mmCIF file of C-alpha atoms in Angstrom:
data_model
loop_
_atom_site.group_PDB
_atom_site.id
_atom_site.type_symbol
_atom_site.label_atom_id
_atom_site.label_comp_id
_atom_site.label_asym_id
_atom_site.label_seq_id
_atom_site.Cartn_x
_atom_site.Cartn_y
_atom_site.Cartn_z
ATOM 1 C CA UNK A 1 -48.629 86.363 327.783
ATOM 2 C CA UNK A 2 -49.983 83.024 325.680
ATOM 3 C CA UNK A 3 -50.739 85.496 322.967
ATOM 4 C CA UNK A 4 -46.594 87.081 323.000
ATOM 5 C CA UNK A 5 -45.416 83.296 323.237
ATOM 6 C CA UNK A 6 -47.233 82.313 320.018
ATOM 7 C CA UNK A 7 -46.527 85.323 318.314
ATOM 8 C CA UNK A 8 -42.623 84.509 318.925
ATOM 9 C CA UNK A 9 -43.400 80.765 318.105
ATOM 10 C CA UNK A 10 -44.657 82.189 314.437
ATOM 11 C CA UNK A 11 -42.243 84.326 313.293
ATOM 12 C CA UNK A 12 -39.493 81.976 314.069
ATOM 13 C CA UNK A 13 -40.761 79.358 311.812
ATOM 14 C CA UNK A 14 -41.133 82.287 309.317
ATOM 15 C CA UNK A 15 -38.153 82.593 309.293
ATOM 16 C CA UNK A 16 -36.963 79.217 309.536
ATOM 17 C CA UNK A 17 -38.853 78.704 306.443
ATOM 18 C CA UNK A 18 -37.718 82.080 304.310
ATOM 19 C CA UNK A 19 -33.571 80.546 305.518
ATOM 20 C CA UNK A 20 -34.892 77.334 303.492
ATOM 21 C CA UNK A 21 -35.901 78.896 300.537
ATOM 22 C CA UNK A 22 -32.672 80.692 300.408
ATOM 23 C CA UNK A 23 -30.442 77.612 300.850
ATOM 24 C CA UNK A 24 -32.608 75.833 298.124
ATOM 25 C CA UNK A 25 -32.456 78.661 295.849
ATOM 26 C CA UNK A 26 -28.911 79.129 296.162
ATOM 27 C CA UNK A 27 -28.272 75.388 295.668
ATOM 28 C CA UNK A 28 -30.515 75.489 292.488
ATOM 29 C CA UNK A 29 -28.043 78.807 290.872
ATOM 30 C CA UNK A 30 -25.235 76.552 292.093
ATOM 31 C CA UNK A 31 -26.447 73.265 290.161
ATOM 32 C CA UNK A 32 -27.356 75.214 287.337
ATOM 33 C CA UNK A 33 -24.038 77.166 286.806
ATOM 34 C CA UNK A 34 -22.273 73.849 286.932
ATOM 35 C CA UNK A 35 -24.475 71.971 284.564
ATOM 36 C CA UNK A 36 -24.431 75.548 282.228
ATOM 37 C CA UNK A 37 -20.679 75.893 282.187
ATOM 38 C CA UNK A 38 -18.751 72.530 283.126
ATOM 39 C CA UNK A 39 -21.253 69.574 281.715
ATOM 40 C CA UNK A 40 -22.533 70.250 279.200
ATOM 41 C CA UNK A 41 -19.457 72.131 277.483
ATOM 42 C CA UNK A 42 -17.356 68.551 278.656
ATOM 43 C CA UNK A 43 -20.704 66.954 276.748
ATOM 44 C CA UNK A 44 -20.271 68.863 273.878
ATOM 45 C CA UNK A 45 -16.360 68.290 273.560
ATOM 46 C CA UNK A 46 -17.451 64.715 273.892
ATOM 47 C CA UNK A 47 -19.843 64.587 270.831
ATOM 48 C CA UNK A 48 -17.057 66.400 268.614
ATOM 49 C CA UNK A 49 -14.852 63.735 270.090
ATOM 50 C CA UNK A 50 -16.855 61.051 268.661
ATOM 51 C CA UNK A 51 -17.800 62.868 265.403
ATOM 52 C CA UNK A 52 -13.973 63.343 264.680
ATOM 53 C CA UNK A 53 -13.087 60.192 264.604
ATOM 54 C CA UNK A 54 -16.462 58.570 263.034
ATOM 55 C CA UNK A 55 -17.140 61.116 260.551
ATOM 56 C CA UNK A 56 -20.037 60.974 258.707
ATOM 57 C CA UNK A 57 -19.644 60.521 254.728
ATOM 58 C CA UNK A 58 -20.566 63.440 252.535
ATOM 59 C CA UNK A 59 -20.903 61.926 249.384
ATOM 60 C CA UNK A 60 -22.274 57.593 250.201
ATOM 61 C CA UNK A 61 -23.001 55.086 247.511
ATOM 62 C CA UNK A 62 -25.913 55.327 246.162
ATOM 63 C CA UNK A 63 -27.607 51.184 246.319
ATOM 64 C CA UNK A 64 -28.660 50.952 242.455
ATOM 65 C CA UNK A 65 -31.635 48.633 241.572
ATOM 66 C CA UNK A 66 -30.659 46.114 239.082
ATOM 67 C CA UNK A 67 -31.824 46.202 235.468
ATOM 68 C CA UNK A 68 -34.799 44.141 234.616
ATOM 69 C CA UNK A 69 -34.612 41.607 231.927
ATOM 70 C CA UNK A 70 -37.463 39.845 230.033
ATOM 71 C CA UNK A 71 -37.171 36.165 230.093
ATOM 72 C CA UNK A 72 -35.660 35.315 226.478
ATOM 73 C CA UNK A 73 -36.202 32.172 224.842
ATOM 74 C CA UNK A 74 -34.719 29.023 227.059
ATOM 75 C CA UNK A 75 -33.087 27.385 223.545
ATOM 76 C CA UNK A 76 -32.717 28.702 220.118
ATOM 77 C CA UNK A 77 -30.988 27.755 216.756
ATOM 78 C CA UNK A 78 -29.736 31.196 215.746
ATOM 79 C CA UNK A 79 -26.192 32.655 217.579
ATOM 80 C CA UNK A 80 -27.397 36.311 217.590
ATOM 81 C CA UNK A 81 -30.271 37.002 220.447
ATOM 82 C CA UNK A 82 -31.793 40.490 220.921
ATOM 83 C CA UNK A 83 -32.137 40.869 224.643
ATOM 84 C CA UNK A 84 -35.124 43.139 226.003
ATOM 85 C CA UNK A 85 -35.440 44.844 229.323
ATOM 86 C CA UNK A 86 -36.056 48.171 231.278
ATOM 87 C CA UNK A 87 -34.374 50.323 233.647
ATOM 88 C CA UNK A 88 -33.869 54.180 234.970
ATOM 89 C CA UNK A 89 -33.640 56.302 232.130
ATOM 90 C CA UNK A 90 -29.686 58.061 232.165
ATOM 91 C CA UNK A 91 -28.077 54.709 233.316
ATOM 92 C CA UNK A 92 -25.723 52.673 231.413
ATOM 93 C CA UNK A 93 -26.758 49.083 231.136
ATOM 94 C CA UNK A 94 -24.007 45.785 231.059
ATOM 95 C CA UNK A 95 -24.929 43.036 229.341
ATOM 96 C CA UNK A 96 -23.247 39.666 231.068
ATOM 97 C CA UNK A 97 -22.975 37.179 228.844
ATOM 98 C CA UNK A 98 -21.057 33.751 230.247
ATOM 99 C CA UNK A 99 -19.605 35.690 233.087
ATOM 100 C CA UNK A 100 -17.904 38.207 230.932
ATOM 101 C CA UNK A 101 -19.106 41.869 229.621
ATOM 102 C CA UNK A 102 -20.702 41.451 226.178
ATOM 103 C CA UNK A 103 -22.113 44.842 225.147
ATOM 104 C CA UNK A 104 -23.458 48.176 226.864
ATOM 105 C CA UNK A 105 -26.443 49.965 226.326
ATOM 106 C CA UNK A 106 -28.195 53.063 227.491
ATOM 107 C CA UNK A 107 -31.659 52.958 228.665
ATOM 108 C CA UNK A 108 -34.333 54.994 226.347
ATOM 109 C CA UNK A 109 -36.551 58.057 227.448
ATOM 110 C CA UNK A 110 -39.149 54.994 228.477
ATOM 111 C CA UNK A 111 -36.632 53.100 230.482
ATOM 112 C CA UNK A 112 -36.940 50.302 227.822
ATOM 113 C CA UNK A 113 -33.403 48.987 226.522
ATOM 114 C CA UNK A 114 -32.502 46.042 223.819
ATOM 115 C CA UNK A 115 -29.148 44.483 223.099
ATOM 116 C CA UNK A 116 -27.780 41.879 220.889
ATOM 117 C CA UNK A 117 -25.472 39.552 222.035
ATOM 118 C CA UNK A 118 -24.018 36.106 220.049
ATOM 119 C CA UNK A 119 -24.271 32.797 221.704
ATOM 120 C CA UNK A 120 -22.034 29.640 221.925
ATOM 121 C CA UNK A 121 -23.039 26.426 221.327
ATOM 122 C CA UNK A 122 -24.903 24.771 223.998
ATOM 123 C CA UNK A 123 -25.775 26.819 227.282
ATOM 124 C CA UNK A 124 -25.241 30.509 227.520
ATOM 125 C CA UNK A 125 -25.926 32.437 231.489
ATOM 126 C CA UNK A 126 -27.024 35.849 229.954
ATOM 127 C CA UNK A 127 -27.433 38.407 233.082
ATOM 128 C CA UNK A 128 -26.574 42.794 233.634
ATOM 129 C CA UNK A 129 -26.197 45.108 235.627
ATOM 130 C CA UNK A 130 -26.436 49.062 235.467
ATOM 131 C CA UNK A 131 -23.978 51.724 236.050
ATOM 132 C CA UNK A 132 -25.916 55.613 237.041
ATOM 133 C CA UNK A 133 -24.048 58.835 236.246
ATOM 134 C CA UNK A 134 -21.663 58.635 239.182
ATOM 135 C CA UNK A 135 -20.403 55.519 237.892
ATOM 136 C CA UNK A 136 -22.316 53.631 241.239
ATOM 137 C CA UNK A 137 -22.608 50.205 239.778
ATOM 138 C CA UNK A 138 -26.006 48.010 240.884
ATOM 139 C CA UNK A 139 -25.279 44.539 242.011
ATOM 140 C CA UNK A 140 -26.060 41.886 238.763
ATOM 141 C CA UNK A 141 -29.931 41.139 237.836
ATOM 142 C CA UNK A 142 -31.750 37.718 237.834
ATOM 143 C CA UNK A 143 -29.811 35.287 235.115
ATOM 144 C CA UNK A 144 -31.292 33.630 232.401
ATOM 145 C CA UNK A 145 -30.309 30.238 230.829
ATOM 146 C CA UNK A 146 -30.142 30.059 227.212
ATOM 147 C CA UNK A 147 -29.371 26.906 224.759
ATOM 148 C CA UNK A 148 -28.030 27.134 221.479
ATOM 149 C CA UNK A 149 -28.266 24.146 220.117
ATOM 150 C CA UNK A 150 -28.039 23.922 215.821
ATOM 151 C CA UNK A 151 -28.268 20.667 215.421
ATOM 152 C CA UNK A 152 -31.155 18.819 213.468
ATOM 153 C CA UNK A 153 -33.277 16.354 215.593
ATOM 154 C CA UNK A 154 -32.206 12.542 215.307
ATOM 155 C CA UNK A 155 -35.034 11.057 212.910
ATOM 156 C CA UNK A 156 -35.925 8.045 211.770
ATOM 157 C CA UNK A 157 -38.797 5.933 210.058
ATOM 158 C CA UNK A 158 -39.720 2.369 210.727
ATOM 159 C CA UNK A 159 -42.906 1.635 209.473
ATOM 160 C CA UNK A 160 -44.624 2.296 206.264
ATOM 161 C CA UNK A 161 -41.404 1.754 203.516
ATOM 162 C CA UNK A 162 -41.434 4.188 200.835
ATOM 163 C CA UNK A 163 -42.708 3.564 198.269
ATOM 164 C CA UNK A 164 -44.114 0.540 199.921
ATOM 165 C CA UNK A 165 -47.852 -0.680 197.760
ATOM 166 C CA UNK A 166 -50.624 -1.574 200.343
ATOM 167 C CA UNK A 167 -54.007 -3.485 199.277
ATOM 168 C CA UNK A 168 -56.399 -4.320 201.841
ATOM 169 C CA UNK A 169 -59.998 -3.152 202.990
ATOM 170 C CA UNK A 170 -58.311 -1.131 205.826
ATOM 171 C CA UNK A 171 -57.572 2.178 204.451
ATOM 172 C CA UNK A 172 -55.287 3.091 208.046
ATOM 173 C CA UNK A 173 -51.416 2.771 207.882
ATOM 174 C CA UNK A 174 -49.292 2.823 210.625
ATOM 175 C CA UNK A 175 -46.925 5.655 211.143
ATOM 176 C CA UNK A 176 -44.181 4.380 213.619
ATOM 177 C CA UNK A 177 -40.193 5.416 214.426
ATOM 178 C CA UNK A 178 -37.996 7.034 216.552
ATOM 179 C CA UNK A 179 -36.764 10.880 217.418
ATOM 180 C CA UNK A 180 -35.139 12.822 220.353
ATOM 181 C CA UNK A 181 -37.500 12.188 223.543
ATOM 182 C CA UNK A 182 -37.829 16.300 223.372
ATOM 183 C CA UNK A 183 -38.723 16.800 219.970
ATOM 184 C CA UNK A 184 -42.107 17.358 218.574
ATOM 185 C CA UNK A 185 -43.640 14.827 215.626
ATOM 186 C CA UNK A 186 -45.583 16.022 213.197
ATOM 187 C CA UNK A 187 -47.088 13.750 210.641
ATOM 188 C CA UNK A 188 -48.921 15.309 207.824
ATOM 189 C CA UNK A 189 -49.117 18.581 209.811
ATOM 190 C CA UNK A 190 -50.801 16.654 213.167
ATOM 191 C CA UNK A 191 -48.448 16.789 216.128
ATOM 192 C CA UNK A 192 -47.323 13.347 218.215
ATOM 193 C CA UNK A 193 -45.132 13.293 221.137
ATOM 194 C CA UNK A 194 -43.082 10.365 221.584
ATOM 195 C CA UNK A 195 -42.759 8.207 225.046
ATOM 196 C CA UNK A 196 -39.930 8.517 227.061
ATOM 197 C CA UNK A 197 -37.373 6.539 224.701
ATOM 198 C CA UNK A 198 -38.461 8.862 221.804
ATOM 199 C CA UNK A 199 -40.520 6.610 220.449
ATOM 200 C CA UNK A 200 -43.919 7.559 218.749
ATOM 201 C CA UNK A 201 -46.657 5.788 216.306
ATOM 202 C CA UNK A 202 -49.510 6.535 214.892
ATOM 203 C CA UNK A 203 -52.084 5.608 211.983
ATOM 204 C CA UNK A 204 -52.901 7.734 209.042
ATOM 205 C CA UNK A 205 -55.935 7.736 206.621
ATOM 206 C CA UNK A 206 -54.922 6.686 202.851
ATOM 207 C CA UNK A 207 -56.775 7.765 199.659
ATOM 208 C CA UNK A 208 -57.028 5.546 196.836
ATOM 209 C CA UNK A 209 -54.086 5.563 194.635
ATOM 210 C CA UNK A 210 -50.531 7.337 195.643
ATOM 211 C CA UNK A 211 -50.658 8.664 199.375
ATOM 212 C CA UNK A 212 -47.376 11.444 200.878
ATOM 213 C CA UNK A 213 -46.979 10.709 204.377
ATOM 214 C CA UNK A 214 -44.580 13.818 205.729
ATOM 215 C CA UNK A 215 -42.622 12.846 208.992
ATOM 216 C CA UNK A 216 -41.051 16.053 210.914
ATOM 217 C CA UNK A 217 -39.199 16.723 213.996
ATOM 218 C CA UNK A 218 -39.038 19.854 215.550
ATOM 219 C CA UNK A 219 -36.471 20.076 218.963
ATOM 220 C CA UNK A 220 -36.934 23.346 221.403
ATOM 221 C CA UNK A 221 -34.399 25.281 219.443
ATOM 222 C CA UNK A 222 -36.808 25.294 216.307
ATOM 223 C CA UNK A 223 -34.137 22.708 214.432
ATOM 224 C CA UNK A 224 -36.260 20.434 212.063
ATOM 225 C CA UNK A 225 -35.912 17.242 210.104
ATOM 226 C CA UNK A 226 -37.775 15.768 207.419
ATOM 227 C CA UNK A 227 -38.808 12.395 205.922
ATOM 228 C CA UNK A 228 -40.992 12.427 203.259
ATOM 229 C CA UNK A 229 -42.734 8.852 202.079
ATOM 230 C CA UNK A 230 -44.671 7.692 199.545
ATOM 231 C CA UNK A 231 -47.825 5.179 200.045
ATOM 232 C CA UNK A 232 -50.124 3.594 197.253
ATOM 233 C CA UNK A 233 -53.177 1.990 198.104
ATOM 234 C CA UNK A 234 -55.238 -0.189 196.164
ATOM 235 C CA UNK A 235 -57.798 -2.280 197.331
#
């Protein structure tokens, strides 16, 4: 009788268990037919949705790098400059000069391009930009500031006189005046650089007889002015 009772007891939990499975299992075909044919076609629909009215650009702007320029001179005394500089080979490079276009030019096999562009007196912003095949344009380079300036140095001699006749046992003269506190003295070919004020001196060895003391100024822009003197010495 024990034996019959657990018998019974077994094969009800059998199939108590085997009922389980079949509710699970029929709740997992459930779940997945909805998830199969109502989400995730109202997911997709979504995600067209959202694509249709953000869509995504076929053709975008290509970001250009900027043309490179090397660093011209920072002042000169001629109006025509020859600009130097690389960039991808097959663009079109702009030459900026004062804010306004001054000249194009294609870059070489190399990348290397050069341009020539004329100056105004005083300070010239000299920058570019390139433009690719698609006629994307790069945002401008790194500027440059460039003086023109043709006008001589400011010059002027105070000591020796010309012509001026020295006789003494000291052979030295003094070599004293004024110039532009930026310019560049040369006497006889050795170089001075005046004080703050522009002034400068300086003593210079005398030969027996008639001595040519040569007085130049040189600014940045390569502008020069000349003084030349005459000395005699005679002890």
């Amino acid at each position: 009788m024990p034996r019959t009772v657990t018998s019974r007891l077994i094969k009800n939990e059998r199939n108590k268990m085997l009922r389980q499975i079949f509710v699970f299992s029929g709740l997992a075909v459930i779940l997945t037919a909805i998830f199969i044919f109502v989400i995730l076609p109202l997911f997709i629909r979504f995600i067209n949705a959202v694509l249709s009215t953000n869509p995504i650009a076929e053709d975008e702007t290509v970001l250009l790098q900027p043309p490179v320029l090397a660093a011209p001179v920072e002042a000169t005394n001629s109006a025509q400059l020859k600009i130097n500089g690389f960039d991808s080979v097959g663009h079109e490079v702009v030459i900026v000069l004062n804010g306004g276009e001054a000249g194009k030019v294609s870059a070489k096999e190399d990348g290397s391009f050069e341009a020539k562009v004329n100056l105004t007196e005083g300070e010239n912003s000299i920058t570019s930009y390139a433009i690719d095949e698609k006629d994307n344009e790069s945002k401008t380079g790194q500027s440059y500031l460039v003086i023109l300036d043709t006008e001589k140095p400011s010059l002027t001699v105070a000591e020796p006189l010309d012509s001026v006749t020295i006789a003494s046992k000291d052979k030295l003269v003094t070599v004293a005046g004024t110039t532009e506190p930026t310019a560049r003295i040369f006497v006889n070919d050795r170089i001075i650089f005046p004080n703050a004020e522009g002034g400068f001196s300086t003593r210079v060895n005398l030969n027996d007889g008639t001595n040519e003391v040569t007085v130049k100024a040189t600014d940045d822009a390569g502008n020069t002015t000349e003084i030349k003197l005459t000395v005699n010495y005679s002890r």
